[in-house]
Amino acid sequence: MVDYIGQRLGNYQLTRLLGEGGFAQVYLGEHIYLSTQAAIKVLNTQVANDEGWFRTEARTIARLVHPNIVRVLEFGIEGSTPFLVMDYAPSGTLRQRHPRGTRLPLATVTSYVRQVAEALQYAHNEKLVHRDVKPENMLVGRNNEILLSDFGIALITQTMGDQGIQNVAGTLPYTAPEQIQGKPRQASDQYSLAIVAYEWLVGDRPFNGSLTEIISQQLAVAPLPLRASVPTIPPAVEQVILTALEKDPDKRFNNILAFALALEQASQLDTSSQQINQPVEVDLAAATILPSSLLAASVANELSAVKPPEPPSVRQEPASFAQAKSQAAPAGTVIARYREHTNAIRSLVWLADGKRIVSVSNEKTVHVWDATTGNKLQTYQDASDAARLVARSADGSLIATAGSDALIRVWNFTTNLLIGTYRGHQGQMVNAMAWSPTQQLLASAATDGTVHVWDANTGQPLTIYRGHTGSVAMLAWSPSESASPPGHGLCIVSGGDDASIQTWEVTTGKTIALYRNQPAKVLGVGWSPNVYTLSPGASTSSRVGCGRADGMIQMWDTTANREVLSYRYPAPVSFVVWSPNGKRFAYASEDKMIEVWDTMTNRKLVTFTHASPPRVMAWSPDGKYIASGGDDTIIQVWVAP
Ligand code: ATP
Ligand code: MG
């Protein structure tokens, strides 16, 4: 098969392969003049440039304009290779979002079915039949909407007479009996969509096996009722799906939209059905009771400690700490240094008592130490490099550690239980983790660009956000619903390699705002932890901010949804964080500096220097101190302004 990477088709330079189907390859392309991105579908067929039927078909496809249909931007024949240019969907297909075997909540299924049915009803009204309705041809748009693709492509390639066996193989499990017999009609699309819905609700397609087995089942075997596999599916919902799956097209719903509406109605008859079919990505069996008396000890068990835990040492506060406390030492005064790590610091958190810090570093150890003295309390060495990140719940009771084995372990800090292990990121690297401000929800971001929000007690995933097209570097929660953009519940801001900052609603996974006016990677993001008044009489608002690889620091008001500050620092800004009261904003940069600003006056209050670039920092719970560390392996605790 020809590889077109680096080549030019029409006005597009093809940069990478997005995927391959039965009769085409799809590439990501960049417009050579406009730099815009598009998906270029290169058909595996050759046609003569003057083949009129091909142009006629192309026109038919390009004529379709609908919010749930992928826009076709251009058609061309390069040499004798036909290609078409369509909108690029960075979030991929519904097949990629929900791999085979995934069961979806009923509400999600009805929403998907409704959107696809709207698109198909529009096409049917235009006298077109899709013929290839399946999750691979449902793309996820920028606002999480579903976009049906490959309209008429099936027809084109069929007309060309070289519909290969692989192509049939991908499509056959969804193909209606009359279409298999060569008589496709509008009701055939309804049948295919019903197979897709069945698959999402049950976790498996009704007909599987070899090609001949599938064909004979499509033609003559009744599908197994859905409730035989999943008894929690409401009977009315099952009835709607089975009607759309009637072998006789005349017995199905009058039109495809009627099918979607019937499904919505049936699902609303029974609200308890919202709870069915959660994807299972959790290992609750990992909730083991460990006999030891400290979280530290259970971490040690789990991480297969090389060194035995040392007893916690209680020491007197050194003069500098007492002094700092009593005499209000100037901002930037170091009160403790922790020197026990031997490699770059990766992550650190203050425990709820405001006295202890848990830190992890590249030497693969987890340390618990006294923030007031810099004295080590516990260290745990981990042979499998399990600990790269650490996060603490808002109430201080739970700790999560994430490793390069992609597992996140949740620990109860007071009862010494390993609550469970989250495995949803398998095969990825977890870059960032943050707890919700109120509930026991954890958000974790990974190199594949997804952010997972899940219940820390049960491991149940709540939302998987896929708005990013590159690795997500950092995320932060809105501190409360009132700090979220108006009309929305708790939100998350995330940013990373795709250079965009995105705010999105946690429960719905809906993108609320997308800020992307700088081309540089986003290294740090934060959400101001309070709702404050900008000026007397003004309404309250909250901000998200970011630091970028080109040194750009930007802030947006999430209420007014506009940029309120942008500032270019001379070096890459790798970490940003707000003080607990929201009045200070700190950022760390590649030139070894940390600067702290007053967010009301936009004045710099203090500059703190490390020997090497700082990578992480955290405010103490009372807002009085900052602990920061990075490549120089030393964590410093210093007085915050
Ligand atoms: P079929 O050939 O029956 O349509 P298919 O959809 O798997 O099967 P293609 O249409 O050739 O095959 O697409 C191949 C893959 O390319 C898709 O599965 C999808 O992952 C990716 N892809 C296609 N179109 C786009 C697009 N507009 N934006 C992003 N990715 C796309
Ligand atoms: Mg396709």
XYZ file of C-alpha atoms and ligand atoms in Angstrom:
673
model
C 0.000 0.000 0.000
C 1.313 3.442 -0.890
C 2.432 5.635 1.966
C 1.515 9.276 1.417
C 3.136 10.761 4.515
C 5.092 13.859 3.516
C 3.372 13.987 0.139
C 1.046 16.641 -1.147
C -2.489 16.028 -2.346
C -4.300 19.077 -3.647
C -3.400 21.911 -1.311
C -2.670 19.612 1.605
C 0.577 18.229 2.919
C -0.074 14.835 4.560
C 1.601 14.638 7.957
C 0.493 11.366 9.534
C -1.786 8.371 9.128
C -4.989 8.625 11.154
C -6.368 5.228 10.269
C -7.193 2.715 7.603
C -10.461 1.175 6.576
C -11.536 -1.367 4.025
C -11.013 0.811 0.981
C -9.048 3.867 2.026
C -6.366 5.374 4.172
C -7.087 8.510 6.177
C -4.300 11.017 6.813
C -3.981 14.183 8.801
C -3.199 16.963 6.342
C -2.153 20.568 6.677
C -3.188 23.192 4.169
C 0.008 24.498 2.559
C -1.124 28.130 2.620
C -3.646 28.353 5.421
C -2.021 25.877 7.841
C -5.479 24.543 8.663
C -5.833 20.859 9.454
C -8.052 18.425 7.618
C -8.516 14.692 7.253
C -7.567 13.441 3.795
C -9.139 10.186 2.745
C -7.167 8.521 -0.027
C -9.100 5.764 -1.763
C -7.285 2.546 -2.605
C -8.658 2.690 -6.118
C -7.602 4.199 -9.368
C -10.013 6.140 -11.547
C -9.566 8.065 -14.741
C -9.758 11.802 -14.255
C -12.682 12.150 -16.584
C -14.941 9.576 -14.972
C -18.155 11.496 -14.748
C -19.965 9.208 -12.336
C -17.269 9.820 -9.743
C -17.796 13.557 -9.907
C -21.532 13.122 -9.686
C -21.156 11.065 -6.525
C -18.692 13.586 -5.134
C -21.197 16.363 -5.681
C -23.893 14.384 -3.927
C -21.717 13.955 -0.860
C -20.533 17.553 -0.787
C -24.144 18.715 -0.936
C -24.877 17.288 2.522
C -24.627 20.008 5.142
C -25.877 19.119 8.601
C -24.592 19.688 12.166
C -24.188 15.922 12.622
C -22.497 15.185 9.312
C -18.772 15.571 8.732
C -18.200 18.366 6.259
C -16.532 17.403 3.020
C -14.305 20.263 1.963
C -12.815 19.104 -1.284
C -12.606 16.270 -3.740
C -9.813 15.547 -6.137
C -8.022 13.048 -8.280
C -4.255 13.171 -8.066
C -2.906 11.207 -11.007
C -5.560 8.537 -10.916
C -5.893 8.361 -7.126
C -9.149 9.817 -5.837
C -9.111 11.580 -2.484
C -11.452 13.671 -0.446
C -10.764 16.296 2.150
C -12.994 16.492 5.199
C -13.091 18.140 8.582
C -10.557 16.629 10.930
C -12.077 15.266 14.132
C -9.225 15.365 16.691
C -11.179 13.332 19.243
C -11.447 10.359 16.912
C -14.359 7.979 16.400
C -16.931 6.492 18.747
C -15.201 3.162 18.153
C -11.987 4.617 19.584
C -13.837 6.279 22.444
C -15.697 3.084 23.333
C -13.619 0.043 22.378
C -15.399 -3.204 21.598
C -16.946 -4.771 24.662
C -17.733 -1.470 26.370
C -21.234 -1.025 27.761
C -22.592 2.486 27.845
C -25.193 4.127 30.068
C -28.621 4.294 28.453
C -28.621 8.093 28.489
C -25.389 8.135 26.477
C -26.779 5.662 23.968
C -29.999 7.618 23.412
C -28.009 10.807 22.914
C -25.705 9.209 20.326
C -28.586 7.482 18.532
C -30.563 10.706 18.381
C -27.685 12.645 16.800
C -26.894 9.987 14.227
C -30.586 9.569 13.438
C -30.947 13.318 12.845
C -28.109 13.140 10.322
C -29.551 10.086 8.600
C -33.100 11.455 8.496
C -31.746 14.528 6.733
C -29.909 12.353 4.205
C -32.943 10.129 3.721
C -35.024 13.203 2.974
C -32.415 13.923 0.296
C -33.033 10.423 -1.085
C -29.689 9.055 0.062
C -28.935 5.870 1.947
C -25.721 5.735 3.963
C -25.144 1.938 3.853
C -22.210 1.927 6.264
C -23.528 3.027 9.653
C -21.130 1.789 12.360
C -19.145 3.304 15.256
C -16.030 3.631 13.053
C -17.910 6.145 10.930
C -19.115 8.243 13.871
C -16.630 10.960 14.701
C -16.537 13.098 17.819
C -16.666 16.834 17.077
C -15.078 19.719 18.898
C -18.061 20.218 21.159
C -18.477 16.526 21.770
C -21.194 16.303 19.134
C -21.381 13.214 16.942
C -20.543 13.592 13.262
C -21.488 10.869 10.828
C -18.911 10.352 8.104
C -18.436 8.415 4.872
C -21.711 9.330 3.267
C -21.981 7.697 -0.083
C -18.419 6.452 -0.011
C -19.734 2.940 0.223
C -21.778 3.651 -2.856
C -18.828 5.073 -4.762
C -16.580 2.160 -4.061
C -19.363 -0.286 -4.794
C -19.927 1.356 -8.116
C -16.232 0.987 -8.736
C -16.762 -2.697 -8.220
C -13.853 -3.477 -5.942
C -15.396 -3.686 -2.550
C -12.781 -5.893 -0.942
C -13.488 -8.635 1.530
C -11.907 -6.691 4.438
C -14.261 -3.859 3.816
C -17.259 -6.177 3.993
C -15.840 -7.741 7.142
C -15.907 -4.452 9.044
C -19.393 -3.583 7.864
C -21.235 -6.896 7.693
C -22.105 -7.208 11.410
C -24.118 -3.982 10.927
C -25.646 -4.735 7.529
C -29.410 -5.268 7.194
C -30.667 -8.487 5.565
C -32.144 -6.700 2.538
C -28.871 -4.827 1.998
C -26.956 -8.119 2.080
C -29.333 -9.271 -0.654
C -28.439 -6.219 -2.705
C -31.545 -4.139 -2.001
C -30.496 -1.400 0.426
C -33.057 1.225 1.361
C -33.508 3.843 4.057
C -34.733 1.303 6.589
C -31.379 -0.479 6.191
C -29.654 2.425 7.946
C -32.171 2.140 10.794
C -31.299 -1.538 11.170
C -27.545 -0.744 11.264
C -28.028 1.983 13.850
C -30.062 -0.461 15.971
C -27.177 -2.974 15.837
C -24.858 -0.221 17.058
C -27.261 0.658 19.884
C -27.561 -3.023 20.811
C -23.778 -3.282 20.965
C -23.481 -0.246 23.231
C -26.219 -1.436 25.593
C -25.209 -5.083 25.814
C -21.465 -4.816 25.253
C -21.585 -7.171 22.292
C -23.119 -7.257 18.826
C -26.068 -9.618 18.293
C -24.411 -11.512 15.423
C -20.810 -12.665 15.439
C -18.708 -15.362 13.837
C -17.311 -16.005 10.382
C -18.588 -14.007 7.424
C -20.935 -16.799 6.340
C -22.181 -17.263 9.895
C -22.900 -13.559 10.204
C -24.688 -13.495 6.877
C -26.948 -16.414 7.766
C -27.756 -14.883 11.147
C -28.537 -11.478 9.656
C -30.867 -13.148 7.187
C -32.672 -15.620 9.412
C -31.802 -15.617 13.117
C -33.625 -13.447 15.639
C -31.284 -11.453 17.890
C -30.992 -12.538 21.501
C -33.237 -10.175 23.522
C -31.077 -7.546 25.244
C -32.422 -8.308 28.697
C -31.195 -11.880 28.449
C -27.670 -10.431 28.724
C -28.361 -7.300 30.768
C -31.539 -7.653 32.854
C -31.412 -4.015 33.987
C -32.258 -2.735 30.516
C -35.884 -1.538 30.665
C -38.305 -3.784 28.707
C -39.574 -0.809 26.675
C -36.045 -0.030 25.506
C -35.493 -3.625 24.484
C -38.749 -3.566 22.516
C -37.684 -0.464 20.569
C -34.326 -1.973 19.589
C -35.888 -5.286 18.556
C -38.454 -3.480 16.396
C -35.689 -1.635 14.537
C -33.971 -5.012 14.091
C -36.945 -6.672 12.371
C -35.818 -8.731 9.379
C -38.670 -7.319 7.318
C -37.879 -3.633 6.678
C -41.584 -2.804 6.609
C -41.964 -3.903 10.242
C -39.355 -1.400 11.497
C -40.177 2.178 12.482
C -41.584 4.387 9.734
C -38.390 6.363 9.623
C -35.113 6.529 11.474
C -35.963 9.596 13.536
C -39.096 7.833 14.789
C -36.803 5.046 15.996
C -34.561 7.509 17.885
C -37.524 9.286 19.452
C -39.096 5.994 20.526
C -35.821 5.016 22.157
C -35.661 8.313 24.046
C -39.231 7.909 25.230
C -38.719 4.334 26.340
C -35.598 5.281 28.270
C -37.445 8.020 30.118
C -40.071 5.598 31.345
C -37.533 4.240 33.737
C -35.068 6.621 35.279
C -33.313 3.953 37.303
C -31.985 2.743 33.977
C -29.454 5.584 34.120
C -27.401 3.425 36.398
C -27.004 0.441 34.148
C -24.029 -0.510 32.166
C -21.141 1.346 33.652
C -17.906 0.462 31.924
C -15.865 -1.741 34.182
C -12.374 -0.410 34.505
C -11.826 -0.889 38.182
C -10.173 -3.414 40.320
C -12.106 -3.322 43.548
C -10.610 -6.595 44.679
C -7.474 -4.608 45.280
C -9.119 -3.062 48.323
C -6.997 -4.908 50.809
C -6.846 -4.335 54.507
C -3.261 -3.944 55.526
C -2.244 -4.669 59.084
C 0.295 -1.931 59.570
C -0.424 1.135 61.546
C 0.591 3.831 59.139
C -0.314 4.752 55.642
C 3.385 4.820 55.201
C 3.605 1.174 56.062
C 0.892 0.233 53.605
C 2.646 2.214 50.918
C 5.691 0.233 51.850
C 3.871 -3.073 51.442
C 2.420 -2.136 48.130
C 5.619 -0.705 46.797
C 7.653 -3.645 48.086
C 9.890 -1.659 50.310
C 13.572 -2.187 50.038
C 14.285 -0.304 53.219
C 12.224 -1.009 56.327
C 10.269 2.037 57.479
C 12.040 4.039 60.121
C 10.094 5.117 63.195
C 8.687 8.618 62.893
C 10.939 11.032 64.676
C 9.532 13.937 66.619
C 11.992 16.734 66.819
C 11.854 20.224 68.129
C 11.209 22.975 65.689
C 14.391 24.699 64.677
C 14.837 28.307 65.551
C 14.121 29.448 62.038
C 10.630 27.953 62.008
C 9.701 29.268 65.416
C 11.104 32.589 64.395
C 9.252 32.596 61.120
C 6.066 31.898 63.004
C 6.447 34.435 65.736
C 8.195 37.266 63.973
C 6.626 37.211 60.524
C 9.829 36.577 58.615
C 10.005 38.248 55.205
C 8.650 36.447 52.192
C 11.206 34.132 50.638
C 12.851 33.203 53.963
C 13.692 29.507 53.919
C 12.485 27.703 57.025
C 13.398 24.131 56.071
C 15.263 22.239 53.399
C 14.682 18.608 52.617
C 17.814 16.990 51.201
C 17.053 13.274 51.297
C 16.045 12.844 47.682
C 18.865 11.960 45.335
C 17.127 12.762 42.081
C 14.836 15.391 40.538
C 11.631 16.054 42.486
C 8.492 14.990 40.601
C 5.612 15.780 42.862
C 4.782 16.872 46.406
C 1.769 17.502 48.641
C 1.230 18.879 52.113
C -0.722 16.650 54.431
C -3.820 18.134 56.023
C -2.011 18.824 59.292
C 0.079 21.453 57.507
C 3.197 19.925 59.027
C 4.118 16.950 56.896
C 4.937 16.732 53.228
C 4.822 13.670 50.978
C 7.166 13.898 48.021
C 8.258 11.654 45.174
C 11.277 11.936 42.970
C 12.894 10.328 39.974
C 14.903 8.020 42.212
C 11.597 6.142 42.672
C 11.106 6.744 46.349
C 8.193 8.137 48.322
C 9.229 10.275 51.279
C 7.176 11.593 54.171
C 8.934 14.353 56.071
C 8.452 17.129 58.554
C 7.947 20.439 56.756
C 8.971 22.434 59.792
C 12.339 20.750 60.264
C 13.165 19.047 56.977
C 13.547 15.781 58.892
C 12.719 12.541 57.218
C 9.863 10.535 58.774
C 9.527 7.669 56.287
C 10.946 6.626 52.972
C 9.813 3.870 50.688
C 11.799 2.615 47.835
C 10.002 1.126 44.928
C 11.658 -1.246 42.560
C 8.940 -0.963 39.924
C 8.966 2.810 39.693
C 5.397 2.964 40.938
C 5.465 6.453 42.340
C 5.730 9.463 40.091
C 2.876 11.566 41.344
C 1.126 12.088 44.613
C -2.146 13.912 45.375
C -4.193 14.479 48.499
C -7.976 14.726 48.866
C -9.463 18.011 50.005
C -10.357 16.698 53.453
C -6.944 15.127 53.809
C -8.188 11.593 54.372
C -7.045 10.047 51.116
C -3.801 9.991 49.188
C -3.302 8.819 45.628
C -0.033 7.773 44.048
C 0.443 7.241 40.331
C 3.260 5.322 38.769
C 4.797 4.784 35.404
C 3.018 1.411 35.486
C -0.056 3.591 34.770
C -1.806 2.412 37.941
C -3.195 4.871 40.446
C -3.441 3.629 43.991
C -5.747 5.250 46.496
C -4.946 5.062 50.193
C -7.008 5.990 53.194
C -4.658 7.966 55.319
C -6.419 7.500 58.623
C -7.593 3.880 58.453
C -4.508 2.606 56.632
C -6.452 0.950 53.841
C -5.438 0.585 50.282
C -8.842 1.569 48.910
C -8.242 0.415 45.394
C -6.281 0.616 42.217
C -7.461 2.482 39.131
C -6.384 0.885 35.879
C -8.130 3.111 33.380
C -4.898 4.561 32.001
C -3.245 1.308 31.048
C -0.540 1.714 28.451
C -0.259 5.445 29.147
C 1.762 7.641 31.450
C -0.201 9.612 34.039
C 1.025 13.217 33.990
C -1.215 14.917 36.497
C -3.763 14.149 39.202
C -6.061 16.352 41.223
C -8.884 15.782 43.718
C -12.190 17.526 43.457
C -12.658 20.277 46.038
C -15.679 18.658 47.654
C -16.290 15.045 46.734
C -14.034 12.035 46.616
C -13.463 12.378 42.908
C -10.078 12.142 41.306
C -9.151 13.534 37.929
C -6.124 12.054 36.243
C -4.571 13.088 32.945
C -2.426 11.000 30.670
C -0.170 11.059 27.657
C -2.948 9.877 25.321
C -4.726 13.199 25.858
C -7.535 11.833 28.016
C -8.553 13.060 31.446
C -10.422 10.513 33.558
C -12.663 11.574 36.408
C -13.508 8.718 38.746
C -14.820 7.991 42.187
C -11.849 7.473 44.482
C -13.834 5.167 46.779
C -15.215 2.825 44.154
C -12.969 3.434 41.165
C -16.076 3.971 39.002
C -15.289 6.266 36.086
C -17.628 9.236 35.891
C -16.339 10.977 32.799
C -13.533 10.469 30.347
C -12.711 13.763 28.692
C -11.216 13.574 25.232
C -11.100 17.177 24.134
C -7.328 17.256 23.826
C -5.369 16.081 20.840
C -2.050 15.717 22.637
C -0.657 14.646 25.969
C -2.276 16.503 28.888
C 0.366 18.030 31.155
C -1.662 19.493 33.971
C -5.177 20.029 35.244
C -6.999 21.846 38.022
C -10.562 21.799 39.385
C -12.776 24.809 39.706
C -12.788 25.397 43.472
C -16.598 25.433 43.677
C -19.633 25.465 41.431
C -19.891 29.203 41.867
C -16.401 29.566 40.418
C -17.404 27.585 37.359
C -18.594 29.385 34.241
C -22.211 30.503 34.789
C -24.775 27.730 34.595
C -22.273 24.919 34.969
C -21.379 22.497 37.715
C -17.850 21.742 38.828
C -15.396 22.162 36.006
C -11.824 21.236 35.232
C -9.227 23.215 33.345
C -6.639 21.186 31.479
C -3.792 21.918 29.125
C -0.920 20.204 27.403
C 0.920 19.477 24.205
C -1.870 20.543 21.855
C -1.312 24.120 23.109
C -4.936 24.542 24.134
C -6.421 25.347 27.520
C -9.808 23.762 27.916
C -12.393 24.174 30.600
C -15.054 21.510 30.738
C -17.880 20.384 32.927
C -17.083 17.316 34.987
C -20.437 15.536 35.033
C -21.213 15.969 31.352
C -17.694 16.061 29.903
C -18.847 19.036 27.857
C -16.239 21.544 26.698
C -17.163 24.978 28.052
C -14.298 27.086 26.772
C -11.279 26.540 24.634
C -8.428 29.012 24.714
C -5.802 28.525 22.108
C -4.274 31.715 20.866
C -0.674 30.716 21.562
C 1.013 27.956 19.614
C 3.265 26.845 22.478
C 2.717 23.767 24.632
C 0.927 24.333 27.900
C 3.038 23.181 30.840
C 1.019 24.389 33.819
C -2.595 25.336 34.502
C -4.428 26.529 37.588
C -7.871 27.711 38.657
C -8.113 30.535 41.157
C -9.435 28.955 44.323
C -11.861 31.676 45.283
C -14.566 33.747 43.784
C -13.456 37.299 44.242
C -14.650 40.727 43.333
C -12.682 42.424 40.618
C -13.685 45.912 41.618
C -16.154 47.415 44.072
C -19.691 46.669 42.969
C -18.540 44.255 40.316
C -19.832 40.731 40.319
C -17.734 37.869 41.535
C -15.559 35.945 39.164
C -12.887 33.363 39.003
C -9.885 32.795 36.795
C -7.980 30.108 35.057
C -4.347 30.647 34.247
C -1.592 28.878 32.426
C 2.117 28.852 31.798
C 3.521 27.888 28.428
C 6.704 26.605 26.897
C 7.301 29.977 25.208
C 7.172 31.782 28.573
C 3.644 33.070 28.078
C 1.542 33.410 31.198
C -2.123 33.952 30.515
C -5.238 34.317 32.611
C -8.870 34.288 31.687
C -11.926 35.342 33.597
C -14.162 32.265 33.503
C -17.351 34.255 34.112
C -16.847 36.798 31.368
C -14.949 34.218 29.308
C -12.273 36.683 28.257
C -8.555 37.100 28.661
C -7.627 39.320 31.583
C -3.866 39.069 31.584
C -1.032 37.976 29.390
C 2.600 38.346 30.154
C 5.669 36.918 28.535
C 8.341 35.668 30.855
C 11.776 35.240 29.218
C 11.930 31.476 29.922
C 9.472 28.561 29.668
C 6.956 28.541 32.517
C 6.580 24.997 33.764
C 4.264 25.184 36.758
C 1.619 27.560 38.069
C -0.393 27.536 41.281
C -2.770 29.825 43.175
C -2.575 30.403 46.905
C -5.412 28.825 48.937
C -7.172 32.191 49.254
C -6.747 33.031 45.579
C -4.947 36.294 46.195
C -1.524 35.143 45.044
C -0.358 33.446 41.912
C 3.005 31.680 41.710
C 4.801 30.321 38.700
C 8.038 28.429 38.240
C 10.218 28.781 35.187
C 13.029 27.036 33.401
C 15.504 29.795 34.462
C 15.299 28.484 38.075
C 13.023 31.236 39.367
C 9.714 31.174 41.159
C 7.805 34.422 41.172
C 4.769 35.206 43.284
C 2.279 37.844 42.232
C -0.582 39.660 43.804
C -3.547 38.804 41.569
C -5.484 41.933 42.548
C -2.781 44.429 41.652
C -0.777 42.286 39.232
C 2.392 43.194 41.128
C 5.309 40.903 41.692
C 5.769 40.278 45.415
C 8.795 38.011 45.624
C 11.280 36.088 43.515
C 12.677 32.854 44.868
C 15.629 31.110 43.241
C 16.516 27.437 43.065
C 19.840 25.958 41.990
C 18.079 24.162 39.099
C 14.670 24.602 37.491
C 11.872 24.025 40.008
C 9.250 21.550 38.791
C 6.614 21.516 41.509
C 5.373 23.740 44.274
C 2.578 23.658 46.800
C 1.157 26.120 49.250
C 0.750 24.952 52.838
C -2.961 24.560 53.740
C -2.890 27.794 55.748
C -1.280 29.662 52.866
C 1.757 30.714 54.900
C 4.481 28.665 53.240
C 5.439 27.355 49.858
C 7.296 24.098 49.336
C 9.093 23.915 46.025
C 11.479 21.500 44.403
C 12.804 20.324 41.091
C 15.915 19.220 39.318
C 18.271 20.238 42.146
C 16.717 17.426 44.306
C 16.267 19.725 47.316
C 12.809 20.754 48.465
C 12.721 24.123 50.145
C 9.992 25.363 52.425
C 9.844 29.136 52.477
C 7.666 31.941 53.694
C 4.984 32.947 51.196
C 4.201 36.619 50.700
P -15.092 2.154 6.413
O -14.077 1.912 5.365
O -16.206 1.165 6.374
O -15.558 3.564 6.494
P -13.461 2.853 8.613
O -14.331 4.015 8.982
O -12.802 2.110 9.715
O -14.312 1.824 7.766
P -12.014 4.787 7.058
O -13.263 5.531 6.773
O -11.049 4.620 5.927
O -12.342 3.327 7.586
O -11.295 5.504 8.246
C -10.173 4.936 8.859
C -9.975 5.529 10.221
O -9.497 6.872 10.089
C -11.261 5.661 11.035
O -11.560 4.474 11.721
C -10.908 6.805 11.963
O -10.181 6.309 13.084
C -9.983 7.680 11.137
N -10.706 8.820 10.551
C -11.493 8.800 9.480
N -11.987 10.017 9.202
C -11.505 10.852 10.135
C -11.652 12.282 10.390
N -12.411 13.082 9.623
N -11.004 12.797 11.461
C -10.247 11.997 12.252
N -10.068 10.674 12.063
C -10.689 10.092 11.011
Mg -15.026 5.359 7.664
